[in-house]
Amino acid sequence: MSLNMKKTFTQALAKASAVIEKTVQTTVQEVTGPRALQDFDLGDQIGSAGPGLVWKLYSSKARDGHSVYPNVCVWFLDKRALSEARQRAGLSKTSEDAFLDMIRADAARLVRLRHPGVVHVVQALDESKNSMAMVTEPLFASAANVLGNLENIEKVSKELKGIEMGLLEVKHGLLQMAETLDFLHNNAHLVHRSISPETVLITANGAWKLAGFGFAISAQSSSDPSNFQAFHYAEYDVEDSILPLQPSLNYTAPELVRSKANSTGYSSDIFSFGCLAYHLIARKPLLDCHNNVKMYMNSLNYLSSEAFSSIPKELVPDLQRMLATNEATRPTAVDFTGSSFFRDDTRLRALRFLDHMLERDNMQKSEFLKALSDMWKEFDPRVLRYKVLPPLCAELRNLVMQPMILPMVLTIAESQERNDFEVSTLPALVPVLISASGETLLLLVKRADLIINKVRVLMTNF
């Protein structure tokens, strides 16, 4: 055999091997589903998110037991069910393909964006013929679920069914979202264009984070309409909740709704953020227009002072500026955080200190913890569990602060359910139990009944 023939044969063999390997991988994937379903065990469905709440969110655990992320949230999208719903609604296959492309674009951008206020992706989007899945940090639910929209949830969890989110928690969440918007606008230079309860996620530790970047565009291209696809909302009621190819009209800025708009900018996100803030505080949408542009414009043009009667009076002027039809007069995200609605709340300032506690020195922490010891019993159970407990548990590694922090952690732990204690508090307590001495050891001995009761019950599950 000549040298050329041998080389050609080798190349053909390598190509055939690659084709066989790809075929095997595809076949395995069609049987087992996307990679996330192979690497993680799905637990209970905890919520739904994304455009039309099309994503199902599952609390999940890594199968290998040694993963860097033992507890995660698996996002699952059933393409077969979506296709069947599309056919029943009489929508085209082109619409379905466009919707799935938007979902892919959203997932790809989510991977690239790195910020504490953006949902962290553990495993990028993977898909098979019948489904899509990706993996993120552990989540609680979407803001839409918390507001009572439980669409695409087969069995609503006890935590979600009876949730009552207080004003303090909403305030804190809005501040976190404002920080994320500031990052998007001034660092990432992105216009989100789809801020709504469906794209705001609440993590298992209570932090509010942003997702849903399928409609986002760069600020550089936002001034030229030829660089992005404009939205076209119907004049009358339409049913597009199955395949929403544009953001919900209830939260979209008027300049994006008008067909003759020449550009879009950061201020469009501020309008959407204002609508979101209104909905979270008033517990009802400001513009409930059922995707009807005429109803939308009428509602916007004739907003009365009565519409803001359920909003705290110190926030009304700021919210009205955010919702101005003239985008040039809207504030920035940072301007919004300067409202007296946030500035004059001492409990909120305490939560903000906890957000950045690891960055403070021990003197600052000591002064703060003394003040917190007089204040923390004013917090409702959800704020204690999701806003106060996580940063205190993280700070238990600081041996100097342990005697001040441990009493608060153990007191909050008393009201925790056993499974919640296992996941959120016990991992932080184990190193303390192993190395405790002095005041810390004395406190642990005094509270031994609490710890033994929790641990005994947990040990029976192994």
Short mmCIF file of C-alpha atoms in Angstrom, two decimals:
data_model
loop_
_atom_site.label_atom_id
_atom_site.label_comp_id
_atom_site.label_asym_id
_atom_site.label_seq_id
_atom_site.Cartn_x
_atom_site.Cartn_y
_atom_site.Cartn_z
CA MET A 1 0.00 0.00 0.00
CA SER A 2 1.39 3.38 -1.03
CA LEU A 3 2.01 6.14 1.51
CA ASN A 4 -0.80 8.31 0.08
CA MET A 5 -3.29 5.42 0.19
CA LYS A 6 -2.28 4.69 3.78
CA LYS A 7 -2.78 8.35 4.75
CA THR A 8 -6.19 8.46 3.01
CA PHE A 9 -7.24 5.26 4.77
CA THR A 10 -6.17 6.63 8.16
CA GLN A 11 -8.11 9.87 7.60
CA ALA A 12 -11.23 7.95 6.52
CA LEU A 13 -10.96 5.71 9.58
CA ALA A 14 -10.65 8.73 11.89
CA LYS A 15 -13.65 10.39 10.27
CA ALA A 16 -15.74 7.20 10.55
CA SER A 17 -14.71 6.87 14.22
CA ALA A 18 -15.81 10.45 14.93
CA VAL A 19 -19.17 9.85 13.22
CA ILE A 20 -19.74 6.65 15.23
CA GLU A 21 -18.80 8.41 18.50
CA LYS A 22 -21.18 11.28 17.77
CA THR A 23 -23.97 8.85 16.86
CA VAL A 24 -23.46 6.93 20.10
CA GLN A 25 -23.48 10.16 22.13
CA THR A 26 -26.66 11.32 20.39
CA THR A 27 -28.34 7.96 20.97
CA VAL A 28 -27.39 7.95 24.66
CA GLN A 29 -28.61 11.53 25.02
CA GLU A 30 -31.96 10.73 23.43
CA VAL A 31 -32.42 7.89 25.93
CA THR A 32 -31.15 9.63 29.06
CA GLY A 33 -31.99 13.26 28.20
CA PRO A 34 -29.77 16.35 28.59
CA ARG A 35 -26.56 16.11 30.58
CA ALA A 36 -28.10 17.72 33.68
CA LEU A 37 -30.44 14.74 34.05
CA GLN A 38 -27.45 12.40 33.98
CA ASP A 39 -25.31 14.30 36.49
CA PHE A 40 -27.97 15.34 39.03
CA ASP A 41 -30.86 13.65 40.82
CA LEU A 42 -34.03 15.72 40.51
CA GLY A 43 -35.94 16.34 43.69
CA ASP A 44 -39.24 18.20 44.06
CA GLN A 45 -40.28 20.91 41.65
CA ILE A 46 -39.84 24.21 43.49
CA GLY A 47 -41.12 26.70 40.94
CA SER A 48 -41.20 27.96 37.36
CA ALA A 49 -39.48 30.85 35.58
CA GLY A 50 -38.61 32.47 32.28
CA PRO A 51 -40.86 33.77 29.49
CA GLY A 52 -44.33 32.35 30.00
CA LEU A 53 -42.88 30.48 33.02
CA VAL A 54 -41.83 27.82 30.52
CA TRP A 55 -38.93 26.55 32.68
CA LYS A 56 -39.67 24.07 35.47
CA LEU A 57 -37.29 24.48 38.42
CA TYR A 58 -36.23 21.41 40.43
CA SER A 59 -34.27 21.21 43.66
CA SER A 60 -31.50 18.71 42.82
CA LYS A 61 -28.38 17.00 44.18
CA ALA A 62 -25.17 15.92 42.44
CA ARG A 63 -25.00 12.18 41.80
CA ASP A 64 -21.27 11.72 42.35
CA GLY A 65 -21.42 13.10 45.87
CA HIS A 66 -18.14 14.96 45.36
CA SER A 67 -19.35 17.80 43.19
CA VAL A 68 -18.27 21.36 43.95
CA TYR A 69 -22.01 22.09 43.90
CA PRO A 70 -23.77 19.29 45.84
CA ASN A 71 -27.07 21.20 45.92
CA VAL A 72 -28.30 22.90 42.76
CA CYS A 73 -31.39 23.88 40.80
CA VAL A 74 -32.07 22.08 37.52
CA TRP A 75 -34.04 24.07 34.93
CA PHE A 76 -36.04 21.76 32.67
CA LEU A 77 -37.98 22.57 29.51
CA ASP A 78 -40.14 19.89 27.86
CA LYS A 79 -39.91 20.62 24.12
CA ARG A 80 -42.44 17.91 23.28
CA ALA A 81 -45.08 19.40 25.59
CA LEU A 82 -44.31 22.86 24.23
CA SER A 83 -44.78 21.65 20.67
CA GLU A 84 -48.10 20.00 21.52
CA ALA A 85 -49.35 23.19 23.20
CA ARG A 86 -48.24 25.20 20.18
CA GLN A 87 -50.18 22.94 17.82
CA ARG A 88 -53.32 23.12 19.97
CA ALA A 89 -53.11 26.91 19.86
CA GLY A 90 -52.73 26.88 16.09
CA LEU A 91 -49.31 28.57 16.14
CA SER A 92 -46.66 27.95 13.50
CA LYS A 93 -43.55 25.78 13.78
CA THR A 94 -41.57 28.92 12.89
CA SER A 95 -42.81 30.58 16.09
CA GLU A 96 -41.76 27.56 18.12
CA ASP A 97 -38.27 27.55 16.59
CA ALA A 98 -37.91 31.30 17.20
CA PHE A 99 -38.96 30.86 20.83
CA LEU A 100 -36.44 28.07 21.42
CA ASP A 101 -33.70 30.17 19.78
CA MET A 102 -34.53 32.95 22.23
CA ILE A 103 -34.26 30.49 25.13
CA ARG A 104 -30.84 29.38 23.84
CA ALA A 105 -29.66 33.00 23.55
CA ASP A 106 -30.86 33.65 27.10
CA ALA A 107 -28.96 30.64 28.49
CA ALA A 108 -25.78 31.53 26.57
CA ARG A 109 -25.74 35.09 27.90
CA LEU A 110 -26.44 33.89 31.43
CA VAL A 111 -23.25 31.80 31.31
CA ARG A 112 -21.14 34.76 30.21
CA LEU A 113 -22.42 37.27 32.78
CA ARG A 114 -20.58 37.05 36.10
CA HIS A 115 -22.00 39.13 38.93
CA PRO A 116 -23.43 38.33 42.39
CA GLY A 117 -26.80 39.71 41.23
CA VAL A 118 -27.05 37.47 38.14
CA VAL A 119 -28.16 33.84 38.53
CA HIS A 120 -25.00 31.70 38.57
CA VAL A 121 -24.87 28.88 36.03
CA VAL A 122 -23.29 25.63 37.25
CA GLN A 123 -23.78 23.66 34.04
CA ALA A 124 -24.56 25.27 30.68
CA LEU A 125 -27.66 24.52 28.61
CA ASP A 126 -27.78 21.08 27.03
CA GLU A 127 -30.61 19.66 24.98
CA SER A 128 -31.91 16.51 23.36
CA LYS A 129 -34.64 16.06 20.78
CA ASN A 130 -37.38 16.32 23.40
CA SER A 131 -36.02 18.54 26.18
CA MET A 132 -33.61 21.22 27.36
CA ALA A 133 -31.93 21.55 30.74
CA MET A 134 -29.37 23.68 32.53
CA VAL A 135 -28.11 23.84 36.11
CA THR A 136 -27.79 26.87 38.38
CA GLU A 137 -27.15 27.69 41.99
CA PRO A 138 -29.93 26.54 44.39
CA LEU A 139 -33.12 28.59 44.03
CA PHE A 140 -36.32 29.08 45.98
CA ALA A 141 -38.66 30.25 43.20
CA SER A 142 -39.26 33.11 40.78
CA ALA A 143 -40.78 36.40 41.90
CA ALA A 144 -43.77 35.52 39.69
CA ASN A 145 -44.36 32.39 41.79
CA VAL A 146 -44.08 34.40 45.01
CA LEU A 147 -46.69 36.83 43.65
CA GLY A 148 -49.11 33.95 43.12
CA ASN A 149 -48.51 32.99 39.47
CA LEU A 150 -48.05 29.23 39.84
CA GLU A 151 -48.32 28.32 36.17
CA ASN A 152 -46.33 25.25 35.04
CA ILE A 153 -45.93 23.95 38.60
CA GLU A 154 -47.39 20.46 38.96
CA LYS A 155 -47.43 20.37 42.76
CA VAL A 156 -47.02 23.61 44.70
CA SER A 157 -44.68 23.27 47.68
CA LYS A 158 -45.82 24.06 51.20
CA GLU A 159 -43.27 26.89 51.43
CA LEU A 160 -44.54 28.53 48.26
CA LYS A 161 -48.23 27.96 48.90
CA GLY A 162 -48.30 29.84 52.19
CA ILE A 163 -45.66 32.47 51.50
CA GLU A 164 -46.17 35.98 52.85
CA MET A 165 -43.33 38.27 51.88
CA GLY A 166 -43.12 41.33 54.10
CA LEU A 167 -42.26 44.86 52.99
CA LEU A 168 -38.76 44.70 54.50
CA GLU A 169 -37.87 41.65 52.41
CA VAL A 170 -39.24 43.35 49.29
CA LYS A 171 -37.22 46.49 50.03
CA HIS A 172 -34.05 44.47 50.42
CA GLY A 173 -34.73 42.54 47.22
CA LEU A 174 -35.36 45.74 45.25
CA LEU A 175 -32.04 47.18 46.45
CA GLN A 176 -30.26 44.04 45.28
CA MET A 177 -31.97 44.31 41.88
CA ALA A 178 -30.99 47.99 41.62
CA GLU A 179 -27.34 47.04 42.19
CA THR A 180 -27.59 44.39 39.47
CA LEU A 181 -29.14 46.88 37.04
CA ASP A 182 -26.35 49.32 37.78
CA PHE A 183 -23.84 46.60 36.85
CA LEU A 184 -25.71 45.73 33.64
CA HIS A 185 -25.89 49.36 32.54
CA ASN A 186 -22.49 50.69 33.61
CA ASN A 187 -20.24 47.63 33.38
CA ALA A 188 -21.80 45.07 31.05
CA HIS A 189 -23.38 47.86 28.93
CA LEU A 190 -26.55 45.84 28.35
CA VAL A 191 -30.19 46.82 28.11
CA HIS A 192 -32.20 43.91 29.55
CA ARG A 193 -35.59 44.89 28.02
CA SER A 194 -37.49 42.14 29.87
CA ILE A 195 -37.42 42.86 33.61
CA SER A 196 -40.52 41.28 35.13
CA PRO A 197 -41.47 38.86 37.93
CA GLU A 198 -40.73 35.96 35.53
CA THR A 199 -37.06 36.98 35.16
CA VAL A 200 -36.33 37.72 38.83
CA LEU A 201 -35.23 34.67 40.82
CA ILE A 202 -34.98 34.28 44.58
CA THR A 203 -32.18 31.97 45.69
CA ALA A 204 -32.34 29.32 48.40
CA ASN A 205 -30.55 31.83 50.67
CA GLY A 206 -33.02 34.62 49.93
CA ALA A 207 -30.95 36.74 47.52
CA TRP A 208 -32.76 38.30 44.55
CA LYS A 209 -31.06 37.75 41.20
CA LEU A 210 -31.70 38.50 37.57
CA ALA A 211 -32.07 36.07 34.64
CA GLY A 212 -34.08 36.12 31.41
CA PHE A 213 -31.59 37.74 29.02
CA GLY A 214 -33.23 36.47 25.83
CA PHE A 215 -34.27 39.98 24.75
CA ALA A 216 -31.16 41.82 25.98
CA ILE A 217 -29.15 43.99 23.59
CA SER A 218 -25.88 45.87 23.89
CA ALA A 219 -26.06 49.58 24.62
CA GLN A 220 -23.90 50.27 21.56
CA SER A 221 -26.50 48.77 19.22
CA SER A 222 -29.52 50.19 21.05
CA SER A 223 -29.38 53.52 19.21
CA ASP A 224 -29.70 51.86 15.79
CA PRO A 225 -33.01 49.99 15.27
CA SER A 226 -31.47 47.99 12.42
CA ASN A 227 -29.27 46.21 14.97
CA PHE A 228 -32.08 44.64 16.96
CA GLN A 229 -35.55 43.23 16.47
CA ALA A 230 -38.36 45.59 17.45
CA PHE A 231 -41.40 44.37 19.37
CA HIS A 232 -44.81 44.32 17.67
CA TYR A 233 -47.70 44.15 20.11
CA ALA A 234 -51.25 43.59 18.90
CA GLU A 235 -53.84 46.34 19.11
CA TYR A 236 -56.33 43.95 20.65
CA ASP A 237 -56.24 41.00 23.03
CA VAL A 238 -54.11 38.10 21.84
CA GLU A 239 -53.17 34.81 23.46
CA ASP A 240 -49.41 34.53 23.17
CA SER A 241 -48.59 33.16 26.60
CA ILE A 242 -47.65 29.77 25.11
CA LEU A 243 -44.81 31.14 22.98
CA PRO A 244 -44.10 34.70 24.16
CA LEU A 245 -41.74 36.08 21.51
CA GLN A 246 -41.56 39.46 23.20
CA PRO A 247 -41.59 40.70 26.82
CA SER A 248 -44.81 40.99 28.79
CA LEU A 249 -46.55 44.23 27.87
CA ASN A 250 -47.40 44.82 31.55
CA TYR A 251 -43.73 45.66 32.26
CA THR A 252 -42.52 47.07 28.92
CA ALA A 253 -41.55 50.73 28.50
CA PRO A 254 -43.76 52.78 26.16
CA GLU A 255 -40.86 53.64 23.83
CA LEU A 256 -40.49 49.90 23.13
CA VAL A 257 -44.21 49.53 22.50
CA ARG A 258 -44.52 52.38 20.00
CA SER A 259 -43.76 51.02 16.53
CA LYS A 260 -42.12 54.31 15.50
CA ALA A 261 -39.63 54.39 18.37
CA ASN A 262 -36.14 55.12 17.06
CA SER A 263 -34.07 53.69 19.90
CA THR A 264 -34.04 52.04 23.29
CA GLY A 265 -31.78 52.70 26.25
CA TYR A 266 -31.11 52.00 29.91
CA SER A 267 -34.15 54.08 30.88
CA SER A 268 -36.39 51.38 29.36
CA ASP A 269 -35.17 49.01 32.07
CA ILE A 270 -35.90 51.64 34.73
CA PHE A 271 -39.54 51.80 33.59
CA SER A 272 -39.80 47.98 33.78
CA PHE A 273 -38.12 48.03 37.19
CA GLY A 274 -40.69 50.56 38.36
CA CYS A 275 -43.54 48.32 37.22
CA LEU A 276 -41.91 45.39 39.02
CA ALA A 277 -41.48 47.40 42.23
CA TYR A 278 -45.12 48.51 42.09
CA HIS A 279 -46.37 44.93 41.63
CA LEU A 280 -44.24 43.61 44.51
CA ILE A 281 -45.35 46.32 46.94
CA ALA A 282 -49.00 46.72 45.89
CA ARG A 283 -49.41 42.97 45.23
CA LYS A 284 -51.07 43.72 41.90
CA PRO A 285 -49.72 44.83 38.48
CA LEU A 286 -49.87 48.52 37.64
CA LEU A 287 -50.64 47.88 33.95
CA ASP A 288 -52.81 44.77 33.75
CA CYS A 289 -53.51 45.13 30.04
CA HIS A 290 -53.69 41.52 28.73
CA ASN A 291 -51.28 42.31 25.87
CA ASN A 292 -53.71 44.90 24.52
CA VAL A 293 -51.80 48.00 23.38
CA LYS A 294 -54.83 50.31 23.53
CA MET A 295 -55.57 49.25 27.09
CA TYR A 296 -51.87 49.68 27.92
CA MET A 297 -51.68 53.22 26.54
CA ASN A 298 -54.95 54.25 28.20
CA SER A 299 -53.78 52.91 31.56
CA LEU A 300 -50.45 54.67 31.22
CA ASN A 301 -51.80 58.01 30.03
CA TYR A 302 -54.48 58.24 32.71
CA LEU A 303 -52.63 57.07 35.81
CA SER A 304 -54.28 58.77 38.76
CA SER A 305 -53.02 59.39 42.27
CA GLU A 306 -55.47 56.70 43.36
CA ALA A 307 -53.34 54.10 41.57
CA PHE A 308 -50.55 54.79 44.10
CA SER A 309 -52.74 54.67 47.20
CA SER A 310 -51.30 51.31 48.24
CA ILE A 311 -47.70 52.51 47.83
CA PRO A 312 -45.83 54.04 50.83
CA LYS A 313 -46.01 57.82 50.39
CA GLU A 314 -42.24 58.29 50.64
CA LEU A 315 -41.77 56.06 47.57
CA VAL A 316 -44.50 57.53 45.35
CA PRO A 317 -42.47 60.46 43.85
CA ASP A 318 -39.55 58.16 42.97
CA LEU A 319 -41.85 55.53 41.47
CA GLN A 320 -43.67 58.15 39.39
CA ARG A 321 -40.35 59.35 37.97
CA MET A 322 -39.41 55.78 37.03
CA LEU A 323 -42.75 55.37 35.25
CA ALA A 324 -42.56 58.65 33.32
CA THR A 325 -43.53 58.36 29.64
CA ASN A 326 -40.63 60.67 28.85
CA GLU A 327 -37.63 58.38 29.21
CA ALA A 328 -35.21 61.32 29.59
CA THR A 329 -36.68 62.18 33.01
CA ARG A 330 -36.36 58.71 34.53
CA PRO A 331 -33.74 58.23 37.27
CA THR A 332 -30.88 55.74 37.17
CA ALA A 333 -30.87 52.55 39.22
CA VAL A 334 -28.48 54.19 41.70
CA ASP A 335 -30.75 57.23 42.01
CA PHE A 336 -33.58 54.91 43.01
CA THR A 337 -31.57 53.47 45.91
CA GLY A 338 -31.25 57.00 47.36
CA SER A 339 -34.99 57.22 48.02
CA SER A 340 -36.00 57.92 51.63
CA PHE A 341 -38.08 54.75 51.32
CA PHE A 342 -34.79 52.86 51.67
CA ARG A 343 -32.55 55.42 53.37
CA ASP A 344 -34.67 55.95 56.50
CA ASP A 345 -35.21 52.26 57.37
CA THR A 346 -32.79 51.18 60.13
CA ARG A 347 -33.71 47.49 59.77
CA LEU A 348 -32.90 47.67 56.06
CA ARG A 349 -29.54 49.24 56.84
CA ALA A 350 -28.85 46.28 59.12
CA LEU A 351 -29.61 43.83 56.31
CA ARG A 352 -27.35 45.80 53.97
CA PHE A 353 -24.52 45.55 56.51
CA LEU A 354 -25.07 41.79 56.63
CA ASP A 355 -24.83 41.66 52.83
CA HIS A 356 -21.27 42.99 53.04
CA MET A 357 -20.31 41.67 56.48
CA LEU A 358 -17.31 39.69 55.29
CA GLU A 359 -15.77 42.92 53.98
CA ARG A 360 -15.89 44.66 57.40
CA ASP A 361 -13.22 44.60 60.12
CA ASN A 362 -13.85 43.02 63.53
CA MET A 363 -14.39 46.36 65.25
CA GLN A 364 -17.16 47.29 62.81
CA LYS A 365 -18.69 43.82 63.12
CA SER A 366 -18.64 43.98 66.92
CA GLU A 367 -20.42 47.34 67.00
CA PHE A 368 -22.97 46.13 64.49
CA LEU A 369 -23.69 42.86 66.32
CA LYS A 370 -24.31 44.75 69.56
CA ALA A 371 -26.93 46.84 67.78
CA LEU A 372 -28.34 43.79 66.01
CA SER A 373 -28.84 41.96 69.31
CA ASP A 374 -31.39 44.64 70.26
CA MET A 375 -33.02 44.73 66.84
CA TRP A 376 -33.08 41.28 65.31
CA LYS A 377 -36.20 40.08 67.14
CA GLU A 378 -38.16 42.72 65.20
CA PHE A 379 -37.52 40.80 61.96
CA ASP A 380 -40.21 38.43 60.68
CA PRO A 381 -39.37 34.68 60.38
CA ARG A 382 -38.65 34.81 56.64
CA VAL A 383 -36.21 37.70 56.99
CA LEU A 384 -34.46 35.92 59.87
CA ARG A 385 -34.16 32.70 57.91
CA TYR A 386 -33.22 34.07 54.49
CA LYS A 387 -31.61 37.45 55.14
CA VAL A 388 -30.03 37.20 58.61
CA LEU A 389 -29.07 33.54 59.09
CA PRO A 390 -26.91 32.94 55.96
CA PRO A 391 -24.41 35.80 56.56
CA LEU A 392 -24.24 34.95 60.27
CA CYS A 393 -23.46 31.31 59.44
CA ALA A 394 -20.74 32.43 57.03
CA GLU A 395 -19.21 34.59 59.77
CA LEU A 396 -18.97 31.65 62.23
CA ARG A 397 -15.55 30.97 60.70
CA ASN A 398 -14.35 34.13 62.45
CA LEU A 399 -13.20 32.86 65.87
CA VAL A 400 -13.23 36.35 67.38
CA MET A 401 -16.88 36.90 66.47
CA GLN A 402 -18.14 33.40 67.33
CA PRO A 403 -19.28 34.17 70.93
CA MET A 404 -21.47 37.02 69.66
CA ILE A 405 -22.84 35.30 66.57
CA LEU A 406 -23.48 31.77 67.83
CA PRO A 407 -26.35 32.68 70.23
CA MET A 408 -28.27 34.32 67.36
CA VAL A 409 -27.65 31.38 65.02
CA LEU A 410 -28.85 28.84 67.59
CA THR A 411 -31.94 30.90 68.45
CA ILE A 412 -32.95 31.13 64.76
CA ALA A 413 -32.20 27.39 64.39
CA GLU A 414 -34.84 26.58 67.03
CA SER A 415 -37.61 27.47 64.58
CA GLN A 416 -36.03 25.75 61.57
CA GLU A 417 -37.51 22.58 60.15
CA ARG A 418 -35.11 19.65 60.34
CA ASN A 419 -34.38 19.38 56.62
CA ASP A 420 -33.76 23.12 56.41
CA PHE A 421 -31.42 22.92 59.42
CA GLU A 422 -29.48 20.12 57.72
CA VAL A 423 -28.95 22.10 54.53
CA SER A 424 -28.40 25.65 55.77
CA THR A 425 -27.18 25.64 59.37
CA LEU A 426 -25.54 22.32 60.26
CA PRO A 427 -22.67 22.64 57.72
CA ALA A 428 -21.66 25.94 59.34
CA LEU A 429 -21.97 24.51 62.88
CA VAL A 430 -19.90 21.34 62.33
CA PRO A 431 -16.49 23.10 62.31
CA VAL A 432 -17.54 25.04 65.42
CA LEU A 433 -18.54 21.83 67.21
CA ILE A 434 -15.18 20.27 66.38
CA SER A 435 -12.95 23.15 67.49
CA ALA A 436 -15.02 24.94 70.16
CA SER A 437 -13.32 26.25 73.30
CA GLY A 438 -13.83 28.92 75.95
CA GLU A 439 -17.07 30.93 75.69
CA THR A 440 -18.12 29.13 72.53
CA LEU A 441 -17.81 25.69 74.12
CA LEU A 442 -19.74 26.85 77.19
CA LEU A 443 -22.57 28.13 75.02
CA LEU A 444 -22.70 24.88 73.04
CA VAL A 445 -22.96 22.90 76.27
CA LYS A 446 -25.85 25.11 77.43
CA ARG A 447 -27.67 24.60 74.12
CA ALA A 448 -26.75 20.92 73.75
CA ASP A 449 -30.40 19.80 73.86
CA LEU A 450 -31.23 21.79 70.73
CA ILE A 451 -28.24 20.48 68.77
CA ILE A 452 -28.62 16.86 69.91
CA ASN A 453 -32.32 16.86 68.98
CA LYS A 454 -31.61 18.16 65.48
CA VAL A 455 -28.62 15.87 64.90
CA ARG A 456 -30.29 12.75 66.32
CA VAL A 457 -33.19 13.10 63.94
CA LEU A 458 -30.82 13.63 61.05
CA MET A 459 -28.71 10.59 61.95
CA THR A 460 -31.76 8.30 61.66
CA ASN A 461 -32.05 9.33 58.01
CA PHE A 462 -28.62 8.02 57.06
#
